[in-house]
């Protein structure tokens, strides 16, 4: 009889990449210095340090915390045992109790959050948040942390279910897709005014793509590409993304890197590689004046030409920190006026057909 695979041993390197991107999303959304994820192994009753972001030092030995007596006083251990978020505004005040003395000595961390992750009452792990100055979070930030922790728990759960399925040689698609939907919701939440933007542009892009004759498998990749279209904005700091004014030249340089950042984040994940066209090419323009590569006309993948129209359509009808929403008629006129310069004329025509229906 072979032993049952443990929950954490079931984490493959592909899943680690996925969790890594999720941590990046959490760090940039909450504007914090570092985060780590400990996964719970129910067989051994241990929390195992699995991924981390924002730490200065690379540690050889990985922390595992046994959830036994005594750990109710711990950070991650306490959060898991008590099933509630542990906030330590200043870990220097409890330095003698810390097992990981290096959190202070090497990392200079001050504030700590340990958020236990549950799915349907089962412990999945602990999300740890670290900041090098004192955090003084408001209600909104705390709600946001809660929402992100919920998404993380679901992502871990799907990843584990997914790995179980892989073992049985079944399709992984469902669990993976649940994971990217989690990322995509986290991204929309960060840019509050664009909440639901992703869902709307995904639905409309798929409709337009179908109308233009794109089929089956290609639609699956387009859907994932839409969900992830602005994932590269995770690399854009809040000061720029949420700036309530026009961007300076320097800020534009950073903002314009978001398609390349999307490429760098997604291309290591094999099953998402066919979905890269939209995240990488949605700011190219028909006349070659777009970014990041200045592609022209048919050099731009069709899915990205379609998405570009829908993205601008939806963006302009939403409030942004730097301007109010435009009216529907104004946006339609604007899109019409850019046919052949910004946009593929054929796509604009088909788009206007849908709008007139
Ligand atoms: P986004 O808000 O999702 O906008 C996507 C695209 O919609 C823009 O790509 C642009 O083609 C169009 N669009 C959005 N808002 C406007 C607008 O007010 N006027 C016009 N004419 N077109 C608009 P683009 O320009 O490459 O911008 C990429 C991203 O850069 C935007 O994504 C947004 O996150 C950011 N951004 C653009 N302009 C500003 C700004 O003035 N201030 C700040 N804080 N961010 C900006
Ligand atoms: C393990 O497999 O138990 C180590 C942690 C991980 O890679 O998930
Ligand atoms: C814990 O996180 O529960 C113990 C580890 C520590 O105190 O650093
Ligand atoms: Fe974009």
mmCIF file of C-alpha atoms and ligand atoms in Angstrom:
data_model
loop_
_atom_site.group_PDB
_atom_site.id
_atom_site.type_symbol
_atom_site.label_atom_id
_atom_site.label_comp_id
_atom_site.label_asym_id
_atom_site.label_seq_id
_atom_site.Cartn_x
_atom_site.Cartn_y
_atom_site.Cartn_z
ATOM 1 C CA UNK A 1 0.000 0.000 0.000
ATOM 2 C CA UNK A 2 1.515 3.304 -1.007
ATOM 3 C CA UNK A 3 0.928 6.307 1.246
ATOM 4 C CA UNK A 4 -1.600 8.906 0.167
ATOM 5 C CA UNK A 5 0.104 11.839 -1.549
ATOM 6 C CA UNK A 6 0.336 14.738 0.865
ATOM 7 C CA UNK A 7 -1.280 18.032 0.030
ATOM 8 C CA UNK A 8 1.964 19.938 -0.267
ATOM 9 C CA UNK A 9 3.964 17.224 -1.931
ATOM 10 C CA UNK A 10 1.266 17.513 -4.571
ATOM 11 C CA UNK A 11 2.422 21.032 -5.467
ATOM 12 C CA UNK A 12 4.185 20.924 -8.822
ATOM 13 C CA UNK A 13 6.537 23.558 -10.168
ATOM 14 C CA UNK A 14 3.816 24.763 -12.552
ATOM 15 C CA UNK A 15 1.532 25.457 -9.617
ATOM 16 C CA UNK A 16 4.346 27.180 -7.775
ATOM 17 C CA UNK A 17 4.668 29.566 -10.707
ATOM 18 C CA UNK A 18 0.945 30.230 -10.484
ATOM 19 C CA UNK A 19 1.111 30.934 -6.745
ATOM 20 C CA UNK A 20 4.136 33.117 -7.335
ATOM 21 C CA UNK A 21 2.178 35.360 -9.690
ATOM 22 C CA UNK A 22 -0.638 35.477 -7.169
ATOM 23 C CA UNK A 23 1.760 36.708 -4.464
ATOM 24 C CA UNK A 24 3.024 39.377 -6.841
ATOM 25 C CA UNK A 25 -0.595 40.477 -7.324
ATOM 26 C CA UNK A 26 -1.106 40.633 -3.572
ATOM 27 C CA UNK A 27 2.053 42.661 -2.954
ATOM 28 C CA UNK A 28 1.278 45.252 -5.565
ATOM 29 C CA UNK A 29 -2.434 45.430 -4.750
ATOM 30 C CA UNK A 30 -1.872 45.984 -1.044
ATOM 31 C CA UNK A 31 1.251 48.071 -1.520
ATOM 32 C CA UNK A 32 3.285 45.988 0.919
ATOM 33 C CA UNK A 33 6.939 44.959 1.064
ATOM 34 C CA UNK A 34 6.785 41.177 1.146
ATOM 35 C CA UNK A 35 4.498 38.179 1.388
ATOM 36 C CA UNK A 36 4.787 34.458 1.783
ATOM 37 C CA UNK A 37 2.520 31.498 1.513
ATOM 38 C CA UNK A 38 2.633 28.491 3.813
ATOM 39 C CA UNK A 39 0.649 25.479 2.677
ATOM 40 C CA UNK A 40 -1.012 23.133 5.105
ATOM 41 C CA UNK A 41 -0.276 19.444 4.901
ATOM 42 C CA UNK A 42 -3.126 17.624 6.684
ATOM 43 C CA UNK A 43 -1.233 14.327 6.774
ATOM 44 C CA UNK A 44 1.630 15.694 8.851
ATOM 45 C CA UNK A 45 -0.310 18.597 10.412
ATOM 46 C CA UNK A 46 2.409 20.975 9.275
ATOM 47 C CA UNK A 47 2.473 24.361 7.605
ATOM 48 C CA UNK A 48 5.158 24.378 4.922
ATOM 49 C CA UNK A 49 6.742 27.504 3.543
ATOM 50 C CA UNK A 50 6.102 27.278 -0.205
ATOM 51 C CA UNK A 51 6.479 30.589 -2.026
ATOM 52 C CA UNK A 52 7.724 34.028 -1.046
ATOM 53 C CA UNK A 53 8.156 37.438 -2.630
ATOM 54 C CA UNK A 54 9.942 40.586 -1.551
ATOM 55 C CA UNK A 55 12.436 39.023 0.860
ATOM 56 C CA UNK A 56 16.014 40.310 0.804
ATOM 57 C CA UNK A 57 17.686 37.062 1.768
ATOM 58 C CA UNK A 58 17.361 33.691 0.107
ATOM 59 C CA UNK A 59 16.956 31.050 2.842
ATOM 60 C CA UNK A 60 18.352 27.597 2.513
ATOM 61 C CA UNK A 61 16.233 25.752 5.038
ATOM 62 C CA UNK A 62 12.521 26.072 4.462
ATOM 63 C CA UNK A 63 10.374 26.748 7.476
ATOM 64 C CA UNK A 64 7.853 24.157 8.481
ATOM 65 C CA UNK A 65 5.615 24.752 11.426
ATOM 66 C CA UNK A 66 4.036 21.895 13.260
ATOM 67 C CA UNK A 67 0.576 22.829 14.404
ATOM 68 C CA UNK A 68 0.796 21.458 17.871
ATOM 69 C CA UNK A 69 0.531 22.762 21.401
ATOM 70 C CA UNK A 70 2.424 25.985 21.926
ATOM 71 C CA UNK A 71 1.975 27.332 18.451
ATOM 72 C CA UNK A 72 -1.144 29.260 19.344
ATOM 73 C CA UNK A 73 1.431 31.863 20.438
ATOM 74 C CA UNK A 74 3.156 31.773 17.047
ATOM 75 C CA UNK A 75 2.504 33.976 14.060
ATOM 76 C CA UNK A 76 1.401 31.742 11.212
ATOM 77 C CA UNK A 77 0.783 28.873 13.602
ATOM 78 C CA UNK A 78 -1.422 31.038 15.806
ATOM 79 C CA UNK A 79 -3.446 32.312 12.879
ATOM 80 C CA UNK A 80 -4.071 28.756 11.671
ATOM 81 C CA UNK A 81 -4.930 27.330 15.083
ATOM 82 C CA UNK A 82 -7.210 30.155 16.096
ATOM 83 C CA UNK A 83 -8.690 30.389 12.608
ATOM 84 C CA UNK A 84 -8.389 34.125 12.633
ATOM 85 C CA UNK A 85 -6.172 36.796 11.170
ATOM 86 C CA UNK A 86 -3.235 37.717 13.345
ATOM 87 C CA UNK A 87 -2.065 41.312 13.106
ATOM 88 C CA UNK A 88 1.150 42.296 14.881
ATOM 89 C CA UNK A 89 1.703 46.022 14.288
ATOM 90 C CA UNK A 90 5.318 45.793 15.491
ATOM 91 C CA UNK A 91 7.060 42.412 15.675
ATOM 92 C CA UNK A 92 9.966 43.990 17.582
ATOM 93 C CA UNK A 93 7.636 43.979 20.606
ATOM 94 C CA UNK A 94 7.476 40.155 20.507
ATOM 95 C CA UNK A 95 11.004 39.547 19.261
ATOM 96 C CA UNK A 96 11.907 37.117 22.046
ATOM 97 C CA UNK A 97 9.017 34.834 21.062
ATOM 98 C CA UNK A 98 9.884 34.724 17.351
ATOM 99 C CA UNK A 99 11.326 31.537 15.932
ATOM 100 C CA UNK A 100 12.312 33.358 12.781
ATOM 101 C CA UNK A 101 14.575 35.944 14.433
ATOM 102 C CA UNK A 102 15.792 36.862 10.962
ATOM 103 C CA UNK A 103 12.454 38.481 10.168
ATOM 104 C CA UNK A 104 13.873 41.349 12.224
ATOM 105 C CA UNK A 105 17.648 40.902 12.042
ATOM 106 C CA UNK A 106 17.924 40.370 8.293
ATOM 107 C CA UNK A 107 14.683 41.689 6.865
ATOM 108 C CA UNK A 108 13.888 44.674 9.111
ATOM 109 C CA UNK A 109 10.204 43.816 9.048
ATOM 110 C CA UNK A 110 7.934 45.772 11.375
ATOM 111 C CA UNK A 111 4.294 44.921 10.747
ATOM 112 C CA UNK A 112 2.990 41.391 10.277
ATOM 113 C CA UNK A 113 -0.281 39.859 9.143
ATOM 114 C CA UNK A 114 -0.965 36.122 9.163
ATOM 115 C CA UNK A 115 -4.214 35.274 7.411
ATOM 116 C CA UNK A 116 -5.436 31.675 7.653
ATOM 117 C CA UNK A 117 -6.810 30.349 4.374
ATOM 118 C CA UNK A 118 -9.882 28.161 4.447
ATOM 119 C CA UNK A 119 -11.996 26.543 1.774
ATOM 120 C CA UNK A 120 -15.286 25.084 2.987
ATOM 121 C CA UNK A 121 -13.927 24.987 6.514
ATOM 122 C CA UNK A 122 -10.713 23.167 5.607
ATOM 123 C CA UNK A 123 -7.376 24.803 6.337
ATOM 124 C CA UNK A 124 -5.371 25.317 3.143
ATOM 125 C CA UNK A 125 -2.516 27.391 4.497
ATOM 126 C CA UNK A 126 -1.530 30.791 5.801
ATOM 127 C CA UNK A 127 -0.875 33.959 3.851
ATOM 128 C CA UNK A 128 1.754 36.138 5.520
ATOM 129 C CA UNK A 129 2.138 39.851 4.816
ATOM 130 C CA UNK A 130 5.233 41.812 5.872
ATOM 131 C CA UNK A 131 5.971 45.521 5.841
ATOM 132 C CA UNK A 132 9.128 47.375 6.798
ATOM 133 C CA UNK A 133 7.308 50.337 8.285
ATOM 134 C CA UNK A 134 4.308 50.246 10.592
ATOM 135 C CA UNK A 135 1.036 49.434 8.845
ATOM 136 C CA UNK A 136 -2.053 51.266 9.991
ATOM 137 C CA UNK A 137 -4.686 49.722 7.750
ATOM 138 C CA UNK A 138 -8.186 51.122 7.321
ATOM 139 C CA UNK A 139 -11.396 49.130 6.897
ATOM 140 C CA UNK A 140 -11.131 49.188 3.122
ATOM 141 C CA UNK A 141 -7.601 47.767 3.102
ATOM 142 C CA UNK A 142 -8.615 45.036 5.535
ATOM 143 C CA UNK A 143 -11.615 44.076 3.394
ATOM 144 C CA UNK A 144 -9.340 43.980 0.401
ATOM 145 C CA UNK A 145 -6.883 41.724 2.247
ATOM 146 C CA UNK A 146 -9.805 39.433 3.090
ATOM 147 C CA UNK A 147 -10.915 39.287 -0.536
ATOM 148 C CA UNK A 148 -7.400 38.502 -1.750
ATOM 149 C CA UNK A 149 -6.944 35.831 0.911
ATOM 150 C CA UNK A 150 -10.217 34.264 -0.233
ATOM 151 C CA UNK A 151 -8.976 34.210 -3.832
ATOM 152 C CA UNK A 152 -5.673 32.708 -2.713
ATOM 153 C CA UNK A 153 -7.424 29.937 -0.792
ATOM 154 C CA UNK A 154 -9.484 29.091 -3.861
ATOM 155 C CA UNK A 155 -6.379 29.114 -6.052
ATOM 156 C CA UNK A 156 -4.573 26.693 -3.736
ATOM 157 C CA UNK A 157 -7.598 24.455 -3.512
ATOM 158 C CA UNK A 158 -7.957 24.364 -7.303
ATOM 159 C CA UNK A 159 -4.266 23.693 -7.693
ATOM 160 C CA UNK A 160 -4.459 20.741 -5.331
ATOM 161 C CA UNK A 161 -7.623 19.374 -6.893
ATOM 162 C CA UNK A 162 -5.958 19.902 -10.225
ATOM 163 C CA UNK A 163 -2.880 17.920 -9.233
ATOM 164 C CA UNK A 164 -5.116 15.145 -7.970
ATOM 165 C CA UNK A 165 -6.817 15.094 -11.342
ATOM 166 C CA UNK A 166 -3.518 15.075 -13.180
ATOM 167 C CA UNK A 167 -2.609 11.954 -11.304
ATOM 168 C CA UNK A 168 -5.791 10.360 -12.562
ATOM 169 C CA UNK A 169 -4.952 11.536 -16.079
ATOM 170 C CA UNK A 170 -7.941 13.817 -16.307
ATOM 171 C CA UNK A 171 -8.263 17.274 -17.738
ATOM 172 C CA UNK A 172 -6.657 20.088 -15.775
ATOM 173 C CA UNK A 173 -8.419 22.896 -17.511
ATOM 174 C CA UNK A 174 -11.155 23.588 -14.990
ATOM 175 C CA UNK A 175 -8.878 24.084 -12.026
ATOM 176 C CA UNK A 176 -6.454 26.227 -13.992
ATOM 177 C CA UNK A 177 -9.251 28.409 -15.245
ATOM 178 C CA UNK A 178 -10.572 28.904 -11.728
ATOM 179 C CA UNK A 179 -7.098 30.110 -10.829
ATOM 180 C CA UNK A 180 -6.819 32.685 -13.593
ATOM 181 C CA UNK A 181 -10.294 33.952 -12.832
ATOM 182 C CA UNK A 182 -9.044 34.517 -9.285
ATOM 183 C CA UNK A 183 -6.074 36.557 -10.530
ATOM 184 C CA UNK A 184 -8.268 38.509 -12.830
ATOM 185 C CA UNK A 185 -10.703 39.444 -10.049
ATOM 186 C CA UNK A 186 -7.770 40.461 -7.863
ATOM 187 C CA UNK A 187 -6.533 42.761 -10.617
ATOM 188 C CA UNK A 188 -9.928 44.386 -11.113
ATOM 189 C CA UNK A 189 -10.202 44.950 -7.379
ATOM 190 C CA UNK A 190 -6.914 46.826 -7.349
ATOM 191 C CA UNK A 191 -8.072 49.304 -9.937
ATOM 192 C CA UNK A 192 -11.420 49.809 -8.246
ATOM 193 C CA UNK A 193 -13.010 51.862 -10.963
ATOM 194 C CA UNK A 194 -12.456 49.106 -13.447
ATOM 195 C CA UNK A 195 -14.294 46.520 -11.375
ATOM 196 C CA UNK A 196 -16.053 44.132 -13.752
ATOM 197 C CA UNK A 197 -14.166 45.701 -16.658
ATOM 198 C CA UNK A 198 -12.496 42.364 -17.300
ATOM 199 C CA UNK A 199 -15.714 40.381 -17.380
ATOM 200 C CA UNK A 200 -17.368 42.849 -19.740
ATOM 201 C CA UNK A 201 -14.456 43.013 -22.183
ATOM 202 C CA UNK A 202 -14.151 39.231 -22.117
ATOM 203 C CA UNK A 203 -17.818 38.695 -22.993
ATOM 204 C CA UNK A 204 -17.860 41.289 -25.752
ATOM 205 C CA UNK A 205 -14.525 40.190 -27.248
ATOM 206 C CA UNK A 206 -15.760 36.600 -27.464
ATOM 207 C CA UNK A 207 -18.946 37.759 -29.154
ATOM 208 C CA UNK A 208 -17.046 39.811 -31.710
ATOM 209 C CA UNK A 209 -14.502 37.029 -32.271
ATOM 210 C CA UNK A 210 -17.291 34.509 -32.922
ATOM 211 C CA UNK A 211 -18.931 36.897 -35.333
ATOM 212 C CA UNK A 212 -15.609 37.201 -37.157
ATOM 213 C CA UNK A 213 -15.409 33.452 -37.583
ATOM 214 C CA UNK A 214 -12.967 32.458 -34.858
ATOM 215 C CA UNK A 215 -13.743 28.996 -33.487
ATOM 216 C CA UNK A 216 -13.478 26.566 -30.610
ATOM 217 C CA UNK A 217 -9.943 26.174 -29.261
ATOM 218 C CA UNK A 218 -8.976 29.637 -30.376
ATOM 219 C CA UNK A 219 -11.884 31.059 -28.386
ATOM 220 C CA UNK A 220 -10.622 29.288 -25.270
ATOM 221 C CA UNK A 221 -7.244 30.992 -25.588
ATOM 222 C CA UNK A 222 -8.879 34.332 -26.365
ATOM 223 C CA UNK A 223 -10.988 34.031 -23.230
ATOM 224 C CA UNK A 224 -7.900 33.430 -21.066
ATOM 225 C CA UNK A 225 -6.046 36.216 -22.848
ATOM 226 C CA UNK A 226 -8.891 38.636 -22.083
ATOM 227 C CA UNK A 227 -8.976 37.657 -18.418
ATOM 228 C CA UNK A 228 -5.249 38.301 -18.195
ATOM 229 C CA UNK A 229 -4.979 41.249 -20.587
ATOM 230 C CA UNK A 230 -3.652 43.749 -18.045
ATOM 231 C CA UNK A 231 -1.799 41.302 -15.778
ATOM 232 C CA UNK A 232 1.363 43.250 -16.627
ATOM 233 C CA UNK A 233 -0.075 46.223 -14.702
ATOM 234 C CA UNK A 234 0.844 44.286 -11.556
ATOM 235 C CA UNK A 235 4.317 45.625 -12.255
ATOM 236 C CA UNK A 236 3.081 49.226 -12.368
ATOM 237 C CA UNK A 237 3.243 50.955 -8.956
ATOM 238 C CA UNK A 238 0.046 52.340 -7.404
ATOM 239 C CA UNK A 239 1.378 55.921 -7.594
ATOM 240 C CA UNK A 240 1.245 55.616 -11.377
ATOM 241 C CA UNK A 241 -1.737 53.316 -11.892
ATOM 242 C CA UNK A 242 -4.016 55.255 -9.557
ATOM 243 C CA UNK A 243 -2.636 58.732 -10.300
ATOM 244 C CA UNK A 244 -5.570 61.145 -10.602
ATOM 245 C CA UNK A 245 -3.874 63.102 -13.403
ATOM 246 C CA UNK A 246 -2.068 62.780 -16.707
ATOM 247 C CA UNK A 247 1.087 60.679 -16.644
ATOM 248 C CA UNK A 248 4.512 62.287 -17.024
ATOM 249 C CA UNK A 249 6.922 61.028 -19.694
ATOM 250 C CA UNK A 250 8.795 58.942 -17.118
ATOM 251 C CA UNK A 251 5.554 57.432 -15.828
ATOM 252 C CA UNK A 252 4.457 56.581 -19.371
ATOM 253 C CA UNK A 253 7.683 54.673 -19.904
ATOM 254 C CA UNK A 254 6.741 52.426 -16.994
ATOM 255 C CA UNK A 255 3.064 52.161 -17.941
ATOM 256 C CA UNK A 256 3.990 51.178 -21.496
ATOM 257 C CA UNK A 257 5.966 48.240 -20.172
ATOM 258 C CA UNK A 258 2.806 46.427 -19.043
ATOM 259 C CA UNK A 259 2.442 44.280 -22.210
ATOM 260 C CA UNK A 260 6.089 43.189 -21.995
ATOM 261 C CA UNK A 261 5.672 42.426 -18.285
ATOM 262 C CA UNK A 262 2.660 40.289 -19.142
ATOM 263 C CA UNK A 263 4.805 38.388 -21.615
ATOM 264 C CA UNK A 264 7.526 37.829 -19.018
ATOM 265 C CA UNK A 265 5.056 36.643 -16.385
ATOM 266 C CA UNK A 266 2.966 34.355 -18.564
ATOM 267 C CA UNK A 267 5.347 32.812 -21.056
ATOM 268 C CA UNK A 268 6.886 30.406 -18.475
ATOM 269 C CA UNK A 269 3.425 28.899 -17.908
ATOM 270 C CA UNK A 270 2.979 26.411 -20.700
ATOM 271 C CA UNK A 271 -0.780 26.195 -20.845
ATOM 272 C CA UNK A 272 -1.102 29.987 -21.009
ATOM 273 C CA UNK A 273 1.396 30.532 -23.804
ATOM 274 C CA UNK A 274 -1.265 30.329 -26.550
ATOM 275 C CA UNK A 275 -3.217 32.984 -24.641
ATOM 276 C CA UNK A 276 -0.415 35.552 -24.811
ATOM 277 C CA UNK A 277 -1.474 37.425 -27.957
ATOM 278 C CA UNK A 278 -3.930 39.696 -26.186
ATOM 279 C CA UNK A 279 -1.857 40.564 -23.085
ATOM 280 C CA UNK A 280 1.220 41.172 -25.244
ATOM 281 C CA UNK A 281 -0.301 42.909 -28.289
ATOM 282 C CA UNK A 282 -3.458 44.768 -27.154
ATOM 283 C CA UNK A 283 -1.786 48.202 -27.358
ATOM 284 C CA UNK A 284 -0.397 47.766 -30.866
ATOM 285 C CA UNK A 285 -2.086 50.032 -33.422
ATOM 286 C CA UNK A 286 -3.117 49.282 -37.021
ATOM 287 C CA UNK A 287 -0.864 52.058 -38.400
ATOM 288 C CA UNK A 288 2.212 50.848 -36.490
ATOM 289 C CA UNK A 289 2.287 53.628 -33.850
ATOM 290 C CA UNK A 290 1.372 51.391 -30.906
ATOM 291 C CA UNK A 291 3.513 49.604 -28.318
ATOM 292 C CA UNK A 292 5.481 47.561 -27.281
ATOM 293 C CA UNK A 293 6.768 46.514 -30.715
ATOM 294 C CA UNK A 294 5.130 48.932 -33.169
ATOM 295 C CA UNK A 295 3.568 46.070 -35.171
ATOM 296 C CA UNK A 296 1.453 47.032 -38.169
ATOM 297 C CA UNK A 297 -1.849 45.808 -39.633
ATOM 298 C CA UNK A 298 -1.808 42.042 -40.240
ATOM 299 C CA UNK A 299 1.359 41.642 -38.139
ATOM 300 C CA UNK A 300 -0.848 42.212 -35.118
ATOM 301 C CA UNK A 301 -2.630 38.988 -34.105
ATOM 302 C CA UNK A 302 -6.342 39.182 -35.009
ATOM 303 C CA UNK A 303 -7.433 38.482 -31.439
ATOM 304 C CA UNK A 304 -5.450 41.508 -30.228
ATOM 305 C CA UNK A 305 -6.930 43.716 -32.979
ATOM 306 C CA UNK A 306 -10.399 42.680 -31.844
ATOM 307 C CA UNK A 307 -9.632 43.113 -28.179
ATOM 308 C CA UNK A 308 -8.123 46.586 -28.691
ATOM 309 C CA UNK A 309 -11.455 47.985 -29.891
ATOM 310 C CA UNK A 310 -13.375 46.415 -27.027
ATOM 311 C CA UNK A 311 -10.823 47.558 -24.423
ATOM 312 C CA UNK A 312 -11.026 51.195 -25.496
ATOM 313 C CA UNK A 313 -14.826 50.954 -25.778
ATOM 314 C CA UNK A 314 -15.093 49.777 -22.194
ATOM 315 C CA UNK A 315 -12.267 51.923 -20.749
ATOM 316 C CA UNK A 316 -13.732 55.180 -22.041
ATOM 317 C CA UNK A 317 -17.183 54.396 -20.648
ATOM 318 C CA UNK A 318 -15.747 53.844 -17.166
ATOM 319 C CA UNK A 319 -14.594 56.451 -14.665
ATOM 320 C CA UNK A 320 -10.836 56.532 -14.241
ATOM 321 C CA UNK A 321 -8.908 58.235 -11.424
ATOM 322 C CA UNK A 322 -7.801 60.812 -14.037
ATOM 323 C CA UNK A 323 -11.109 61.463 -15.858
ATOM 324 C CA UNK A 324 -14.855 60.785 -15.852
ATOM 325 C CA UNK A 325 -16.625 58.302 -18.105
ATOM 326 C CA UNK A 326 -17.534 59.316 -21.647
ATOM 327 C CA UNK A 327 -21.030 58.895 -23.069
ATOM 328 C CA UNK A 328 -21.807 55.891 -25.251
ATOM 329 C CA UNK A 329 -22.335 58.012 -28.384
ATOM 330 C CA UNK A 330 -19.062 59.873 -27.869
ATOM 331 C CA UNK A 331 -17.174 56.599 -27.578
ATOM 332 C CA UNK A 332 -18.804 55.143 -30.689
ATOM 333 C CA UNK A 333 -17.866 58.275 -32.633
ATOM 334 C CA UNK A 334 -14.304 58.110 -31.282
ATOM 335 C CA UNK A 335 -13.885 54.457 -32.318
ATOM 336 C CA UNK A 336 -15.299 55.179 -35.758
ATOM 337 C CA UNK A 337 -12.846 58.055 -36.152
ATOM 338 C CA UNK A 338 -9.865 55.795 -35.395
ATOM 339 C CA UNK A 339 -10.733 53.132 -37.962
ATOM 340 C CA UNK A 340 -7.649 52.613 -40.113
ATOM 341 C CA UNK A 341 -5.297 54.479 -37.753
ATOM 342 C CA UNK A 342 -5.596 52.928 -34.267
ATOM 343 C CA UNK A 343 -7.952 50.113 -35.238
ATOM 344 C CA UNK A 344 -8.384 47.469 -37.939
ATOM 345 C CA UNK A 345 -11.168 48.866 -40.210
ATOM 346 C CA UNK A 346 -12.777 45.458 -40.614
ATOM 347 C CA UNK A 347 -12.954 44.955 -36.852
ATOM 348 C CA UNK A 348 -14.457 48.426 -36.372
ATOM 349 C CA UNK A 349 -17.101 47.658 -38.976
ATOM 350 C CA UNK A 350 -18.068 44.376 -37.312
ATOM 351 C CA UNK A 351 -18.014 46.024 -33.915
ATOM 352 C CA UNK A 352 -20.385 48.782 -35.064
ATOM 353 C CA UNK A 353 -22.658 46.105 -36.541
ATOM 354 C CA UNK A 354 -22.957 44.497 -33.127
ATOM 355 C CA UNK A 355 -23.576 47.882 -31.499
ATOM 356 C CA UNK A 356 -26.374 48.641 -33.964
ATOM 357 C CA UNK A 357 -28.152 45.365 -33.291
HETATM 358 P P1 LIG B 1 -6.935 51.681 -19.568
HETATM 359 O O1 LIG B 1 -7.506 52.730 -18.663
HETATM 360 O O2 LIG B 1 -7.464 50.291 -19.416
HETATM 361 O O3 LIG B 1 -7.164 52.193 -21.056
HETATM 362 C C1 LIG B 1 -7.022 51.334 -22.172
HETATM 363 C C2 LIG B 1 -6.960 52.150 -23.440
HETATM 364 O O4 LIG B 1 -8.196 52.872 -23.612
HETATM 365 C C3 LIG B 1 -5.882 53.234 -23.451
HETATM 366 O O5 LIG B 1 -4.615 52.714 -23.801
HETATM 367 C C4 LIG B 1 -6.437 54.179 -24.516
HETATM 368 O O6 LIG B 1 -6.242 53.647 -25.816
HETATM 369 C C5 LIG B 1 -7.922 54.147 -24.210
HETATM 370 N N1 LIG B 1 -8.211 55.219 -23.231
HETATM 371 C C6 LIG B 1 -8.410 55.077 -21.912
HETATM 372 N N2 LIG B 1 -8.644 56.285 -21.334
HETATM 373 C C7 LIG B 1 -8.571 57.194 -22.316
HETATM 374 C C8 LIG B 1 -8.750 58.625 -22.363
HETATM 375 O O7 LIG B 1 -8.999 59.272 -21.357
HETATM 376 N N3 LIG B 1 -8.643 59.239 -23.584
HETATM 377 C C9 LIG B 1 -8.375 58.544 -24.743
HETATM 378 N N4 LIG B 1 -8.280 59.203 -25.896
HETATM 379 N N5 LIG B 1 -8.196 57.182 -24.733
HETATM 380 C C10 LIG B 1 -8.298 56.520 -23.539
HETATM 381 P P2 LIG B 1 -3.299 53.539 -23.439
HETATM 382 O O8 LIG B 1 -3.479 54.987 -23.795
HETATM 383 O O9 LIG B 1 -2.136 52.838 -24.029
HETATM 384 O O10 LIG B 1 -3.223 53.480 -21.855
HETATM 385 C C11 LIG B 1 -2.855 52.302 -21.173
HETATM 386 C C12 LIG B 1 -3.127 52.438 -19.699
HETATM 387 O O11 LIG B 1 -2.382 53.537 -19.172
HETATM 388 C C13 LIG B 1 -4.588 52.780 -19.362
HETATM 389 O O12 LIG B 1 -5.359 51.606 -19.374
HETATM 390 C C14 LIG B 1 -4.434 53.389 -17.976
HETATM 391 O O13 LIG B 1 -4.285 52.406 -16.987
HETATM 392 C C15 LIG B 1 -3.117 54.117 -18.091
HETATM 393 N N6 LIG B 1 -3.303 55.569 -18.394
HETATM 394 C C16 LIG B 1 -3.490 56.121 -19.614
HETATM 395 N N7 LIG B 1 -3.580 57.459 -19.503
HETATM 396 C C17 LIG B 1 -3.458 57.764 -18.184
HETATM 397 C C18 LIG B 1 -3.462 58.995 -17.439
HETATM 398 O O14 LIG B 1 -3.609 60.103 -17.972
HETATM 399 N N8 LIG B 1 -3.319 58.884 -16.075
HETATM 400 C C19 LIG B 1 -3.169 57.682 -15.457
HETATM 401 N N9 LIG B 1 -3.044 57.637 -14.114
HETATM 402 N N10 LIG B 1 -3.132 56.515 -16.130
HETATM 403 C C20 LIG B 1 -3.290 56.548 -17.480
HETATM 404 C C1 LIG B 2 6.861 19.539 -0.217
HETATM 405 O O1 LIG B 2 6.640 19.037 -1.319
HETATM 406 O O2 LIG B 2 6.410 19.051 0.839
HETATM 407 C C2 LIG B 2 7.695 20.812 -0.158
HETATM 408 C C3 LIG B 2 6.900 22.054 -0.426
HETATM 409 C C4 LIG B 2 6.401 22.133 -1.836
HETATM 410 O O3 LIG B 2 7.177 22.083 -2.786
HETATM 411 O O4 LIG B 2 5.211 22.234 -2.012
HETATM 412 C C1 LIG B 3 4.833 30.875 13.596
HETATM 413 O O1 LIG B 3 4.819 31.639 12.619
HETATM 414 O O2 LIG B 3 3.819 30.373 14.047
HETATM 415 C C2 LIG B 3 6.151 30.556 14.225
HETATM 416 C C3 LIG B 3 7.292 31.095 13.468
HETATM 417 C C4 LIG B 3 7.832 32.382 14.032
HETATM 418 O O3 LIG B 3 7.510 32.756 15.136
HETATM 419 O O4 LIG B 3 8.613 33.022 13.312
HETATM 420 FE FE1 LIG B 4 -3.553 47.467 -21.245
#
